[in-house]
GROMACS .gro file of C-alpha atoms in nm:
model
  274
    1MET     CA    1   0.559   0.254   0.839
    2THR     CA    2   0.369   0.186   1.145
    3SER     CA    3  -0.002   0.216   1.223
    4ASP     CA    4   0.042   0.543   1.367
    5GLY     CA    5   0.282   0.712   1.143
    6GLU     CA    6   0.637   0.646   1.322
    7VAL     CA    7   0.912   0.529   1.024
    8VAL     CA    8   1.044   0.169   1.110
    9ARG     CA    9   1.312   0.051   0.847
   10LEU     CA   10   1.432  -0.266   0.721
   11LEU     CA   11   1.768  -0.268   0.726
   12VAL     CA   12   1.987  -0.592   0.564
   13GLY     CA   13   2.388  -0.663   0.617
   14ASP     CA   14   2.641  -0.962   0.672
   15SER     CA   15   2.345  -1.193   0.548
   16SER     CA   16   2.102  -1.091   0.829
   17TYR     CA   17   1.832  -0.866   0.804
   18TYR     CA   18   1.773  -0.614   1.112
   19ILE     CA   19   1.491  -0.368   1.242
   20TYR     CA   20   1.583   0.021   1.323
   21PHE     CA   21   1.272   0.150   1.517
   22THR     CA   22   1.322   0.426   1.765
   23GLY     CA   23   1.675   0.392   1.755
   24ASP     CA   24   1.710   0.067   1.819
   25LEU     CA   25   1.854  -0.196   1.641
   26ILE     CA   26   1.717  -0.538   1.616
   27ARG     CA   27   1.849  -0.831   1.475
   28LEU     CA   28   1.593  -1.063   1.332
   29GLU     CA   29   1.612  -1.488   1.378
   30GLY     CA   30   1.534  -1.662   1.107
   31ASP     CA   31   1.525  -1.646   0.660
   32PHE     CA   32   1.383  -1.341   0.589
   33ASP     CA   33   1.455  -1.325   0.203
   34GLY     CA   34   1.279  -1.141  -0.046
   35VAL     CA   35   1.116  -0.927   0.228
   36ASN     CA   36   1.050  -0.583   0.145
   37TYR     CA   37   0.773  -0.452   0.335
   38ILE     CA   38   0.740  -0.422   0.710
   39SER     CA   39   0.516  -0.221   0.981
   40ARG     CA   40   0.406  -0.254   1.314
   41SER     CA   41   0.128  -0.242   1.541
   42GLN     CA   42  -0.016  -0.387   1.866
   43GLY     CA   43   0.341  -0.382   1.954
   44ARG     CA   44   0.449  -0.588   1.681
   45PHE     CA   45   0.638  -0.567   1.352
   46PHE     CA   46   0.478  -0.746   1.047
   47LEU     CA   47   0.738  -0.830   0.783
   48SER     CA   48   0.599  -0.951   0.414
   49ARG     CA   49   0.695  -0.880   0.011
   50ARG     CA   50   0.538  -0.645  -0.219
   51SER     CA   51   0.605  -0.733  -0.577
   52LEU     CA   52   0.405  -0.668  -0.958
   53ALA     CA   53   0.544  -1.007  -1.059
   54SER     CA   54   0.267  -1.237  -1.238
   55THR     CA   55   0.328  -1.522  -1.016
   56TRP     CA   56   0.011  -1.661  -0.859
   57GLU     CA   57   0.135  -1.794  -0.526
   58ALA     CA   58   0.083  -1.753  -0.147
   59THR     CA   59   0.280  -1.427  -0.014
   60PRO     CA   60   0.386  -1.481   0.371
   61VAL     CA   61   0.318  -1.249   0.631
   62TYR     CA   62   0.598  -1.275   0.963
   63ILE     CA   63   0.481  -1.134   1.275
   64VAL     CA   64   0.805  -1.057   1.501
   65ASP     CA   65   0.820  -0.944   1.847
   66ASP     CA   66   1.038  -0.676   2.018
   67SER     CA   67   1.306  -0.938   2.039
   68GLY     CA   68   1.353  -0.991   1.671
   69ARG     CA   69   1.184  -1.350   1.706
   70VAL     CA   70   0.892  -1.461   1.510
   71ASP     CA   71   0.604  -1.449   1.711
   72GLY     CA   72   0.371  -1.615   1.426
   73TRP     CA   73   0.350  -1.612   1.037
   74ILE     CA   74   0.034  -1.649   0.820
   75GLU     CA   75   0.005  -1.683   0.423
   76ILE     CA   76  -0.226  -1.445   0.213
   77SER     CA   77  -0.336  -1.472  -0.182
   78GLY     CA   78  -0.011  -1.303  -0.333
   79PRO     CA   79   0.135  -1.128  -0.540
   80CYS     CA   80   0.074  -0.812  -0.294
   81SER     CA   81   0.137  -0.482  -0.475
   82ASN     CA   82   0.058  -0.247  -0.223
   83ILE     CA   83   0.023  -0.350   0.177
   84LEU     CA   84  -0.090  -0.150   0.495
   85VAL     CA   85  -0.140  -0.272   0.838
   86ASP     CA   86  -0.376  -0.079   1.038
   87PRO     CA   87  -0.384   0.009   1.373
   88HIS     CA   88  -0.610  -0.350   1.501
   89SER     CA   89  -0.333  -0.538   1.306
   90ARG     CA   90  -0.559  -0.592   0.995
   91ILE     CA   91  -0.357  -0.653   0.697
   92TRP     CA   92  -0.508  -0.438   0.397
   93VAL     CA   93  -0.328  -0.592   0.071
   94GLY     CA   94  -0.379  -0.377  -0.287
   95TYR     CA   95  -0.328  -0.638  -0.590
   96SER     CA   96  -0.259  -0.536  -0.960
   97ASP     CA   97  -0.375  -0.641  -1.282
   98SER     CA   98  -0.102  -0.932  -1.312
   99GLY     CA   99  -0.358  -1.102  -1.134
  100SER     CA  100  -0.381  -1.281  -0.788
  101LEU     CA  101  -0.435  -1.646  -0.578
  102ALA     CA  102  -0.860  -1.604  -0.557
  103ILE     CA  103  -0.914  -1.446  -0.177
  104PRO     CA  104  -1.119  -1.714  -0.002
  105GLU     CA  105  -1.472  -1.649   0.129
  106PRO     CA  106  -1.429  -1.408   0.452
  107GLY     CA  107  -1.361  -1.586   0.765
  108SER     CA  108  -1.119  -1.813   0.572
  109PRO     CA  109  -0.797  -1.842   0.577
  110LEU     CA  110  -0.568  -1.937   0.222
  111SER     CA  111  -0.410  -2.245   0.407
  112GLY     CA  112  -0.525  -2.547   0.259
  113PHE     CA  113  -0.631  -2.436  -0.084
  114GLU     CA  114  -0.408  -2.529  -0.351
  115SER     CA  115  -0.356  -2.303  -0.651
  116SER     CA  116  -0.521  -2.512  -0.868
  117ASP     CA  117  -0.835  -2.541  -0.635
  118ILE     CA  118  -0.859  -2.176  -0.574
  119GLY     CA  119  -0.773  -1.997  -0.931
  120TYR     CA  120  -0.682  -1.663  -0.992
  121ASP     CA  121  -0.837  -1.345  -0.975
  122PHE     CA  122  -0.832  -0.917  -1.006
  123PRO     CA  123  -0.980  -0.871  -0.634
  124GLY     CA  124  -0.851  -0.481  -0.609
  125VAL     CA  125  -0.824  -0.511  -0.213
  126ALA     CA  126  -0.900  -0.761   0.039
  127CYS     CA  127  -0.820  -0.726   0.393
  128TRP     CA  128  -0.707  -1.026   0.615
  129LYS     CA  129  -0.682  -1.066   1.002
  130ASP     CA  130  -0.388  -1.148   1.152
  131SER     CA  131  -0.507  -1.479   1.234
  132GLY     CA  132  -0.449  -1.540   0.863
  133VAL     CA  133  -0.823  -1.539   0.750
  134VAL     CA  134  -1.006  -1.290   0.514
  135SER     CA  135  -1.215  -1.026   0.695
  136TRP     CA  136  -1.357  -0.804   0.400
  137ARG     CA  137  -1.323  -0.829   0.016
  138MET     CA  138  -1.417  -0.538  -0.217
  139LYS     CA  139  -1.533  -0.767  -0.462
  140ASP     CA  140  -1.826  -0.842  -0.220
  141CYS     CA  141  -1.940  -0.467  -0.266
  142ASP     CA  142  -2.235  -0.391  -0.512
  143THR     CA  143  -2.018  -0.162  -0.703
  144TYR     CA  144  -1.722  -0.371  -0.763
  145SER     CA  145  -1.844  -0.720  -0.769
  146ASP     CA  146  -1.823  -0.766  -1.132
  147LYS     CA  147  -1.548  -0.561  -1.243
  148PHE     CA  148  -1.171  -0.651  -1.297
  149LEU     CA  149  -1.012  -0.463  -1.044
  150HIS     CA  150  -0.685  -0.311  -1.012
  151CYS     CA  151  -0.558  -0.123  -0.716
  152HIS     CA  152  -0.255   0.168  -0.756
  153ALA     CA  153  -0.206   0.297  -0.439
  154MET     CA  154  -0.307   0.286  -0.076
  155GLY     CA  155  -0.292   0.512   0.211
  156PHE     CA  156  -0.451   0.625   0.551
  157HIS     CA  157  -0.707   0.917   0.667
  158LYS     CA  158  -0.931   0.958   0.980
  159ASP     CA  159  -0.928   0.646   1.037
  160GLN     CA  160  -1.015   0.547   0.692
  161ILE     CA  161  -0.790   0.315   0.430
  162ILE     CA  162  -0.777   0.496   0.098
  163ALA     CA  163  -0.775   0.262  -0.198
  164LEU     CA  164  -0.716   0.405  -0.588
  165ILE     CA  165  -0.836   0.183  -0.799
  166ASP     CA  166  -0.913   0.224  -1.182
  167GLN     CA  167  -1.243   0.168  -1.217
  168GLY     CA  168  -1.367   0.510  -1.316
  169ASN     CA  169  -1.018   0.625  -1.166
  170SER     CA  170  -1.196   0.609  -0.826
  171MET     CA  171  -1.053   0.709  -0.461
  172VAL     CA  172  -1.230   0.457  -0.236
  173LEU     CA  173  -1.239   0.561   0.146
  174ILE     CA  174  -1.341   0.225   0.343
  175ASP     CA  175  -1.399   0.291   0.743
  176MET     CA  176  -1.257   0.064   1.017
  177ASN     CA  177  -1.616  -0.153   0.963
  178GLY     CA  178  -1.558  -0.202   0.599
  179GLU     CA  179  -1.793   0.038   0.453
  180PRO     CA  180  -1.660   0.197   0.124
  181SER     CA  181  -1.732   0.534  -0.050
  182ASP     CA  182  -1.660   0.585  -0.370
  183ILE     CA  183  -1.546   0.896  -0.530
  184GLU     CA  184  -1.415   0.960  -0.897
  185THR     CA  185  -1.110   1.136  -0.953
  186PRO     CA  186  -0.987   1.252  -1.297
  187ILE     CA  187  -0.602   1.150  -1.197
  188LEU     CA  188  -0.526   0.797  -1.411
  189ALA     CA  189  -0.313   0.571  -1.211
  190PRO     CA  190  -0.113   0.782  -0.936
  191LEU     CA  191   0.139   0.610  -0.720
  192GLY     CA  192   0.079   0.760  -0.407
  193ILE     CA  193  -0.188   0.967  -0.221
  194ALA     CA  194  -0.166   1.217   0.072
  195ALA     CA  195  -0.454   1.359   0.267
  196GLN     CA  196  -0.465   1.688   0.497
  197GLU     CA  197  -0.824   1.798   0.624
  198GLU     CA  198  -1.080   1.793   0.279
  199GLU     CA  199  -0.721   1.801   0.076
  200PHE     CA  200  -0.582   1.513  -0.139
  201ALA     CA  201  -0.259   1.513  -0.313
  202PHE     CA  202  -0.185   1.240  -0.574
  203LEU     CA  203   0.194   1.160  -0.660
  204GLY     CA  204   0.178   1.146  -1.047
  205ARG     CA  205  -0.064   1.043  -1.330
  206TYR     CA  206  -0.102   0.864  -1.645
  207GLU     CA  207  -0.092   1.056  -1.980
  208LEU     CA  208  -0.298   0.906  -2.254
  209SER     CA  209  -0.214   1.234  -2.477
  210LYS     CA  210   0.045   1.258  -2.698
  211ARG     CA  211   0.292   1.308  -2.447
  212ARG     CA  212   0.178   0.950  -2.383
  213GLY     CA  213   0.345   0.823  -1.998
  214HIS     CA  214   0.367   0.905  -1.645
  215ARG     CA  215   0.418   1.254  -1.488
  216ASP     CA  216   0.612   1.105  -1.200
  217ARG     CA  217   0.735   1.425  -1.084
  218GLU     CA  218   0.406   1.630  -1.029
  219VAL     CA  219   0.175   1.669  -0.757
  220PHE     CA  220  -0.214   1.675  -0.810
  221ILE     CA  221  -0.404   1.847  -0.545
  222PHE     CA  222  -0.786   1.823  -0.542
  223GLU     CA  223  -1.033   1.938  -0.260
  224MET     CA  224  -1.330   1.702  -0.171
  225ASN     CA  225  -1.669   1.882  -0.290
  226GLY     CA  226  -1.918   1.625  -0.132
  227ASN     CA  227  -1.902   1.269  -0.415
  228SER     CA  228  -1.623   1.435  -0.623
  229VAL     CA  229  -1.283   1.645  -0.647
  230ASP     CA  230  -1.222   1.981  -0.744
  231PHE     CA  231  -0.880   2.035  -0.901
  232LYS     CA  232  -0.691   2.311  -0.686
  233ASP     CA  233  -0.316   2.271  -0.810
  234VAL     CA  234  -0.028   2.121  -0.957
  235GLN     CA  235   0.310   2.163  -0.803
  236PRO     CA  236   0.654   1.994  -0.892
  237LEU     CA  237   0.793   1.679  -0.682
  238LYS     CA  238   1.054   1.854  -0.435
  239ILE     CA  239   1.330   1.669  -0.389
  240HIS     CA  240   1.657   1.743  -0.280
  241ASP     CA  241   1.830   1.658  -0.607
  242SER     CA  242   1.663   1.735  -0.895
  243ASN     CA  243   1.889   1.564  -1.163
  244ILE     CA  244   1.863   1.194  -0.950
  245PRO     CA  245   1.740   0.993  -1.233
  246GLY     CA  246   1.445   0.743  -1.229
  247THR     CA  247   1.070   0.746  -1.102
  248PRO     CA  248   0.959   0.696  -0.754
  249ARG     CA  249   0.995   0.387  -0.605
  250GLU     CA  250   0.851   0.197  -0.320
  251VAL     CA  251   0.600   0.441  -0.219
  252ILE     CA  252   0.427   0.417   0.118
  253SER     CA  253   0.118   0.653   0.151
  254PHE     CA  254   0.025   0.740   0.503
  255GLU     CA  255  -0.184   1.050   0.625
  256SER     CA  256  -0.045   1.369   0.471
  257SER     CA  257   0.294   1.224   0.374
  258ILE     CA  258   0.441   1.010   0.072
  259PHE     CA  259   0.746   0.840   0.143
  260MET     CA  260   0.968   0.704  -0.169
  261HIS     CA  261   1.314   0.671  -0.291
  262PHE     CA  262   1.450   0.670  -0.621
  263GLY     CA  263   1.687   0.342  -0.618
  264ASP     CA  264   1.857   0.403  -0.302
  265ARG     CA  265   1.663   0.248  -0.012
  266ASP     CA  266   1.909   0.487   0.217
  267ASP     CA  267   1.809   0.783   0.044
  268LEU     CA  268   1.444   0.836   0.138
  269TYR     CA  269   1.231   1.152  -0.010
  270VAL     CA  270   0.966   1.253   0.135
  271MET     CA  271   0.650   1.480   0.007
  272ARG     CA  272   0.420   1.629   0.303
  273LEU     CA  273   0.089   1.818   0.209
  274GLU     CA  274   0.058   2.085   0.433
   0.00000   0.00000   0.00000
């Protein structure tokens, strides 16, 4: 997704990478092996890698112009389980409980640190500028400063970042100034989040009951009520082929929509909260 909600796709063919955007096919110059995430902000494409692998290493972010040429690149702490690029070209990253390289102090880049020097962490969410320096860390907020943080999913809503973290099954709304507000929910480990006015739809949840496991073909809808949410409805995930196996993969949340596939990246499914 682009930062204003348009679909942009990364294609691979004949050992080359291509960007498909607004009907144009752009051939990329260079090697982008392992890249599986793309967004666009302020007239530039951002390419990176989402991964749940427990390898504590730097993750590259390539900044590409409209001709397909790499205009610049930075390194951020990895691995990154969720990535979103906002309208100001800031890179918001969600981290999993597999851990990551520790996040440098705000105003500092990752470059110049060796893994053995910087160690590893469970930071939940951090924001990086396109210059490569850290601009915000969840663990600097008093509520989360001493917590073991894991981010399940991220999305946009009303110029805010939505981060779904495991601390209290919280939905954290982060405004463009980095001010967070915390809302506890009954949803454990959702795969995605859609928002429309005061309604929020969570894709899937993990059950700790006798039927232990993910209910990943259901959508749980709640309505905002102050600093909490009230249950409204649960609906089956509507897909055009109900017999397709597997679980939603490479889920991307944006405003009132959740994008996913079930193993075939050319077969894109979209859930919309209306």
